[in-house]
Amino acid sequence: MERVARLGRFLPLGRGSVWGRRLPVGAPGSRGLGGLGRRRASQVIGNQGTVKRGLLFSALSYLGFETYQVISQAAVVHAAVKVEEILEQADYLYESGDTEKLYQLLTSFRESDDAELLWRLARASRDIAQLSRTSEEEKKRLVYEALEYAKRALEKNDSNFAAHKWYAICISDVGDYEGIKVKIANAYVIKEHFQKAIELNPKDATSIHLMGIWCFTFAEMPWYQRNIAKMLFATPPTSTYEEALNYFHKAEQVDPNFYSKNLLLLGKTYLKLQNKKLAAFWLMKAKDYPAHTEEDKQIQTEAAQLLTSFSDKN
């Protein structure tokens, strides 16, 4: 199961041109004997040497075509194997938390048409943007770059659940630079793509978790943003803490302890619902979660602070 400490886990060759260059002798539409005038045909038939040479040439052409097919098929297999190797390397680097090496590896294939490569490149671009040492200017560039890769991944394969997931994540990120109106308008698109990702892969805990974040975000939307949303849209996006809680629990059922933030948000949602006992249970799990990334460490700190704050009130 993919780790989601950075929000998430994500070369067909056309053959039509081969047939378009030269049609087999005698094929409909080709320039074979059937397309020649009677005089020209009799000349050819009357010249046995020409016929033999023609047969030999046809045989060699056929063998050449067969060889071309074998080479072409081998090239496709080689390309597929190469992509698989790149994906394996990328996933290893992701699991190792080697964000910069992963980004360097995948940007070498930025022109690829493979959706699996492209959504992983979107994720890697976003991960670099999230690093604390990344400047604000560079972060913005990377956020838009990530969206472009995610969009291309979706265009290449609309049935790829990870492409839908990362497209939604990247749209959300871009909204931070485009104002509250765009951010709220994008909310519908984001929800649609998270739901599509869950439909395509109901066993992906991260898509379910992200749908929970969507619900939590709109459940706790500040009053002034809610008023803006009402002015801008006839039916602004809304949700409840109960809906968010349902998604966080579903994610945990699919893959227990898969992500420290899911544990934290379970605790925070129970706090919103005034259930301190269950809030403490999940916050403790978040605090004790092994820290593999910067985000894990931040979540440990936040969970510990929340535990201390409501313990002191008691």
Short mmCIF file of C-alpha atoms in Angstrom, two decimals:
data_model
loop_
_atom_site.label_atom_id
_atom_site.label_comp_id
_atom_site.label_asym_id
_atom_site.label_seq_id
_atom_site.Cartn_x
_atom_site.Cartn_y
_atom_site.Cartn_z
CA MET A 1 0.00 0.00 0.00
CA GLU A 2 1.28 3.38 -0.96
CA ARG A 3 2.46 5.75 1.76
CA VAL A 4 0.71 9.07 1.68
CA ALA A 5 2.89 11.20 3.88
CA ARG A 6 3.05 13.64 0.97
CA LEU A 7 -0.69 13.33 0.12
CA GLY A 8 -1.03 10.21 -1.89
CA ARG A 9 0.94 7.36 -2.99
CA PHE A 10 1.16 8.00 -9.69
CA LEU A 11 4.51 4.46 -24.89
CA PRO A 12 2.04 3.19 -27.05
CA LEU A 13 3.39 3.13 -30.59
CA GLY A 14 0.92 3.69 -33.40
CA ARG A 15 0.90 0.96 -36.02
CA GLY A 16 -1.25 2.62 -38.66
CA SER A 17 1.73 4.23 -40.39
CA VAL A 18 3.29 0.83 -41.14
CA TRP A 19 0.34 -0.22 -43.29
CA GLY A 20 -0.02 3.17 -44.95
CA ARG A 21 3.39 3.20 -46.66
CA ARG A 22 3.18 0.12 -48.84
CA LEU A 23 0.23 -2.19 -49.46
CA PRO A 24 0.85 -5.91 -50.23
CA VAL A 25 0.84 -6.82 -53.92
CA GLY A 26 -2.68 -7.49 -55.10
CA ALA A 27 -4.41 -5.96 -52.14
CA PRO A 28 -7.49 -3.83 -52.82
CA GLY A 29 -6.34 -0.36 -53.75
CA SER A 30 -2.76 -1.44 -54.46
CA ARG A 31 -1.00 -1.04 -57.77
CA GLY A 32 -0.78 -4.75 -58.61
CA LEU A 33 -1.54 -6.57 -61.93
CA GLY A 34 -5.21 -5.74 -61.67
CA GLY A 35 -4.37 -2.08 -61.94
CA LEU A 36 -2.31 -2.34 -65.11
CA GLY A 37 -3.41 -1.98 -68.70
CA ARG A 38 -3.76 -5.10 -70.87
CA ARG A 39 -0.67 -4.34 -72.97
CA ARG A 40 1.54 -3.82 -69.95
CA ALA A 41 0.24 -7.04 -68.40
CA SER A 42 1.02 -9.12 -71.44
CA GLN A 43 4.54 -7.71 -71.54
CA VAL A 44 5.14 -8.74 -67.95
CA ILE A 45 3.67 -12.22 -68.39
CA GLY A 46 5.67 -12.73 -71.57
CA ASN A 47 8.97 -12.07 -69.82
CA GLN A 48 9.72 -15.09 -67.60
CA GLY A 49 12.91 -13.53 -66.23
CA THR A 50 10.97 -10.50 -65.15
CA VAL A 51 8.37 -12.74 -63.45
CA LYS A 52 11.09 -14.67 -61.56
CA ARG A 53 12.79 -11.49 -60.48
CA GLY A 54 9.40 -10.10 -59.45
CA LEU A 55 8.61 -13.19 -57.38
CA LEU A 56 12.06 -13.05 -55.77
CA PHE A 57 11.63 -9.36 -55.03
CA SER A 58 8.15 -9.99 -53.54
CA ALA A 59 9.51 -12.78 -51.35
CA LEU A 60 12.36 -10.62 -50.13
CA SER A 61 9.94 -7.74 -49.53
CA TYR A 62 7.66 -10.03 -47.53
CA LEU A 63 10.57 -11.35 -45.48
CA GLY A 64 11.73 -7.79 -44.96
CA PHE A 65 8.28 -6.79 -43.75
CA GLU A 66 8.14 -9.79 -41.40
CA THR A 67 11.54 -8.79 -40.01
CA TYR A 68 10.30 -5.21 -39.59
CA GLN A 69 7.26 -6.48 -37.65
CA VAL A 70 9.46 -8.56 -35.35
CA ILE A 71 11.77 -5.60 -34.72
CA SER A 72 8.82 -3.26 -34.14
CA GLN A 73 7.20 -5.67 -31.68
CA ALA A 74 10.51 -6.09 -29.89
CA ALA A 75 10.82 -2.30 -29.65
CA VAL A 76 7.35 -2.05 -28.09
CA VAL A 77 8.21 -4.79 -25.56
CA HIS A 78 11.51 -3.07 -24.79
CA ALA A 79 9.72 0.26 -24.26
CA ALA A 80 7.20 -1.40 -21.96
CA VAL A 81 9.98 -3.09 -19.97
CA LYS A 82 11.83 0.23 -19.72
CA VAL A 83 8.72 1.99 -18.38
CA GLU A 84 8.20 -0.77 -15.83
CA GLU A 85 11.80 -0.40 -14.67
CA ILE A 86 11.40 3.38 -14.31
CA LEU A 87 8.19 2.93 -12.32
CA GLU A 88 9.90 0.44 -10.01
CA GLN A 89 12.78 2.87 -9.43
CA ALA A 90 10.33 5.73 -8.86
CA ASP A 91 8.30 3.77 -6.32
CA TYR A 92 11.45 2.70 -4.48
CA LEU A 93 12.65 6.31 -4.25
CA TYR A 94 9.20 7.44 -3.11
CA GLU A 95 9.06 4.83 -0.37
CA SER A 96 12.60 5.80 0.66
CA GLY A 97 11.55 9.45 0.94
CA ASP A 98 14.23 10.51 -1.54
CA THR A 99 12.13 13.31 -3.01
CA GLU A 100 14.80 15.15 -4.98
CA LYS A 101 16.26 12.05 -6.67
CA LEU A 102 12.75 10.94 -7.54
CA TYR A 103 12.00 14.30 -9.16
CA GLN A 104 15.29 14.21 -11.11
CA LEU A 105 14.54 10.69 -12.35
CA LEU A 106 11.01 11.45 -13.51
CA THR A 107 11.68 14.84 -15.11
CA SER A 108 13.93 12.99 -17.59
CA PHE A 109 10.67 11.48 -18.91
CA ARG A 110 8.50 14.60 -18.82
CA GLU A 111 7.62 14.15 -22.51
CA SER A 112 6.29 10.62 -21.92
CA ASP A 113 2.74 9.68 -22.90
CA ASP A 114 2.48 7.11 -20.12
CA ALA A 115 -0.17 8.03 -17.53
CA GLU A 116 1.61 6.05 -14.80
CA LEU A 117 4.77 8.10 -15.29
CA LEU A 118 2.90 11.38 -15.56
CA TRP A 119 0.87 11.13 -12.36
CA ARG A 120 4.00 10.14 -10.47
CA LEU A 121 5.72 13.19 -11.95
CA ALA A 122 2.82 15.36 -10.76
CA ARG A 123 3.23 13.89 -7.28
CA ALA A 124 7.01 14.39 -7.31
CA SER A 125 6.66 18.03 -8.42
CA ARG A 126 4.21 18.65 -5.61
CA ASP A 127 6.45 16.92 -3.08
CA ILE A 128 9.36 19.21 -4.00
CA ALA A 129 7.02 22.20 -3.66
CA GLN A 130 6.08 21.04 -0.15
CA LEU A 131 9.67 20.95 1.12
CA SER A 132 10.37 23.65 3.72
CA ARG A 133 13.52 24.78 1.89
CA THR A 134 11.64 25.44 -1.38
CA SER A 135 11.23 29.18 -2.01
CA GLU A 136 7.74 30.62 -2.47
CA GLU A 137 8.46 31.50 -6.10
CA GLU A 138 9.71 27.99 -6.87
CA LYS A 139 6.81 26.45 -4.98
CA LYS A 140 4.29 28.28 -7.14
CA ARG A 141 6.05 27.17 -10.32
CA LEU A 142 6.10 23.55 -9.17
CA VAL A 143 2.43 23.62 -8.16
CA TYR A 144 1.38 24.68 -11.66
CA GLU A 145 3.85 22.23 -13.20
CA ALA A 146 2.33 19.41 -11.15
CA LEU A 147 -1.16 20.32 -12.37
CA GLU A 148 0.00 20.18 -15.99
CA TYR A 149 1.46 16.68 -15.53
CA ALA A 150 -1.68 15.48 -13.74
CA LYS A 151 -3.87 16.89 -16.51
CA ARG A 152 -1.81 15.08 -19.15
CA ALA A 153 -2.00 11.83 -17.19
CA LEU A 154 -5.79 12.11 -17.12
CA GLU A 155 -5.92 12.87 -20.85
CA LYS A 156 -3.83 9.80 -21.59
CA ASN A 157 -5.85 7.45 -19.38
CA ASP A 158 -9.21 8.51 -17.97
CA SER A 159 -9.54 5.11 -16.26
CA ASN A 160 -6.45 5.61 -14.09
CA PHE A 161 -7.64 6.22 -10.52
CA ALA A 162 -4.35 7.83 -9.46
CA ALA A 163 -4.57 10.33 -12.32
CA HIS A 164 -7.98 11.44 -11.04
CA LYS A 165 -6.68 11.64 -7.49
CA TRP A 166 -3.62 13.73 -8.33
CA TYR A 167 -5.53 15.96 -10.72
CA ALA A 168 -7.89 16.83 -7.86
CA ILE A 169 -5.02 17.42 -5.43
CA CYS A 170 -3.19 19.67 -7.88
CA ILE A 171 -6.31 21.71 -8.69
CA SER A 172 -6.73 22.29 -4.97
CA ASP A 173 -3.12 23.48 -4.67
CA VAL A 174 -3.48 25.90 -7.59
CA GLY A 175 -6.56 27.37 -5.93
CA ASP A 176 -4.29 28.81 -3.22
CA TYR A 177 -2.90 31.21 -5.85
CA GLU A 178 -6.15 32.09 -7.60
CA GLY A 179 -8.43 33.47 -4.89
CA ILE A 180 -11.42 32.30 -2.88
CA LYS A 181 -13.89 32.42 -5.81
CA VAL A 182 -11.79 30.05 -7.94
CA LYS A 183 -11.05 27.84 -4.94
CA ILE A 184 -14.73 27.39 -4.13
CA ALA A 185 -15.63 26.85 -7.80
CA ASN A 186 -12.91 24.21 -8.06
CA ALA A 187 -14.36 22.38 -5.05
CA TYR A 188 -17.00 20.72 -7.20
CA VAL A 189 -14.37 19.50 -9.68
CA ILE A 190 -12.14 18.25 -6.87
CA LYS A 191 -14.98 16.29 -5.27
CA GLU A 192 -15.94 14.77 -8.63
CA HIS A 193 -12.41 13.48 -9.27
CA PHE A 194 -11.93 12.10 -5.75
CA GLN A 195 -15.23 10.25 -6.10
CA LYS A 196 -14.14 8.92 -9.50
CA ALA A 197 -10.83 7.73 -8.01
CA ILE A 198 -12.73 5.87 -5.27
CA GLU A 199 -15.09 4.35 -7.84
CA LEU A 200 -12.16 3.12 -9.94
CA ASN A 201 -10.26 1.79 -6.93
CA PRO A 202 -12.34 1.41 -3.74
CA LYS A 203 -9.31 -0.14 -2.02
CA ASP A 204 -7.22 3.02 -2.26
CA ALA A 205 -7.26 4.41 1.26
CA THR A 206 -5.74 7.73 0.23
CA SER A 207 -8.56 8.66 -2.16
CA ILE A 208 -11.08 7.92 0.59
CA HIS A 209 -9.00 9.93 3.08
CA LEU A 210 -8.86 12.88 0.67
CA MET A 211 -12.62 12.80 0.25
CA GLY A 212 -12.76 12.99 4.05
CA ILE A 213 -10.52 16.08 3.98
CA TRP A 214 -12.88 17.65 1.43
CA CYS A 215 -15.82 17.09 3.78
CA PHE A 216 -13.90 18.31 6.85
CA THR A 217 -12.80 21.48 5.01
CA PHE A 218 -16.33 22.49 4.09
CA ALA A 219 -17.73 21.46 7.46
CA GLU A 220 -15.39 23.91 9.21
CA MET A 221 -15.52 26.64 6.56
CA PRO A 222 -15.37 30.06 8.34
CA TRP A 223 -18.61 32.07 8.31
CA TYR A 224 -17.19 34.80 6.07
CA GLN A 225 -16.15 32.27 3.42
CA ARG A 226 -19.55 30.61 3.69
CA ASN A 227 -21.21 33.98 3.07
CA ILE A 228 -18.97 34.60 0.04
CA ALA A 229 -19.87 31.16 -1.29
CA LYS A 230 -23.59 31.92 -0.90
CA MET A 231 -23.19 35.17 -2.84
CA LEU A 232 -21.20 33.54 -5.64
CA PHE A 233 -23.05 30.25 -6.04
CA ALA A 234 -26.69 29.30 -5.83
CA THR A 235 -25.75 26.04 -4.14
CA PRO A 236 -22.30 26.36 -2.55
CA PRO A 237 -20.46 23.18 -1.52
CA THR A 238 -21.29 22.00 1.99
CA SER A 239 -20.56 19.01 4.19
CA THR A 240 -20.63 17.85 7.83
CA TYR A 241 -18.17 16.48 10.36
CA GLU A 242 -20.17 13.25 10.39
CA GLU A 243 -19.53 12.80 6.66
CA ALA A 244 -15.83 13.51 7.13
CA LEU A 245 -15.65 11.04 10.00
CA ASN A 246 -17.27 8.35 7.86
CA TYR A 247 -14.61 8.73 5.15
CA PHE A 248 -11.71 8.77 7.64
CA HIS A 249 -13.00 5.57 9.23
CA LYS A 250 -13.50 3.93 5.81
CA ALA A 251 -9.91 4.78 4.90
CA GLU A 252 -8.72 3.22 8.15
CA GLN A 253 -10.77 0.08 7.48
CA VAL A 254 -9.23 -0.29 4.02
CA ASP A 255 -5.66 0.14 5.30
CA PRO A 256 -5.19 0.52 9.09
CA ASN A 257 -2.54 3.04 10.23
CA PHE A 258 -1.64 3.86 6.61
CA TYR A 259 -1.17 7.58 7.22
CA SER A 260 -0.48 9.71 10.27
CA LYS A 261 -2.74 12.52 9.03
CA ASN A 262 -5.76 10.23 8.85
CA LEU A 263 -5.23 9.39 12.52
CA LEU A 264 -4.86 13.08 13.39
CA LEU A 265 -8.01 14.03 11.50
CA LEU A 266 -10.00 11.28 13.18
CA GLY A 267 -8.96 12.84 16.49
CA LYS A 268 -9.73 16.39 15.35
CA THR A 269 -13.12 15.40 13.93
CA TYR A 270 -14.11 13.72 17.19
CA LEU A 271 -13.06 16.91 18.99
CA LYS A 272 -15.40 18.88 16.72
CA LEU A 273 -18.16 16.43 17.64
CA GLN A 274 -17.38 16.89 21.37
CA ASN A 275 -16.31 13.26 21.85
CA LYS A 276 -13.10 13.74 23.84
CA LYS A 277 -12.65 10.08 24.72
CA LEU A 278 -12.43 8.95 21.08
CA ALA A 279 -10.54 12.11 20.16
CA ALA A 280 -7.85 11.23 22.71
CA PHE A 281 -7.67 7.66 21.38
CA TRP A 282 -6.93 8.76 17.80
CA LEU A 283 -4.69 11.68 18.75
CA MET A 284 -2.55 9.33 20.82
CA LYS A 285 -2.20 7.04 17.81
CA ALA A 286 -1.14 10.02 15.70
CA LYS A 287 1.37 11.16 18.31
CA ASP A 288 2.94 7.69 18.50
CA TYR A 289 3.03 7.17 14.74
CA PRO A 290 6.62 6.53 13.49
CA ALA A 291 7.94 9.72 11.88
CA HIS A 292 9.25 8.99 8.39
CA THR A 293 8.77 12.46 6.90
CA GLU A 294 8.65 16.11 7.83
CA GLU A 295 4.87 15.93 7.76
CA ASP A 296 4.83 12.97 10.18
CA LYS A 297 6.92 15.02 12.63
CA GLN A 298 4.57 18.01 12.30
CA ILE A 299 1.58 15.75 12.91
CA GLN A 300 3.20 14.24 16.01
CA THR A 301 3.70 17.76 17.38
CA GLU A 302 0.15 18.88 16.59
CA ALA A 303 -1.37 15.74 18.10
CA ALA A 304 0.69 16.19 21.29
CA GLN A 305 -0.39 19.86 21.56
CA LEU A 306 -4.06 18.98 21.11
CA LEU A 307 -3.82 16.24 23.74
CA THR A 308 -2.18 18.66 26.17
CA SER A 309 -4.68 21.44 25.49
CA PHE A 310 -7.84 19.50 26.24
CA SER A 311 -6.20 17.51 29.05
CA ASP A 312 -5.39 20.81 30.79
CA LYS A 313 -9.01 21.91 30.50
CA ASN A 314 -10.08 18.76 32.31
#
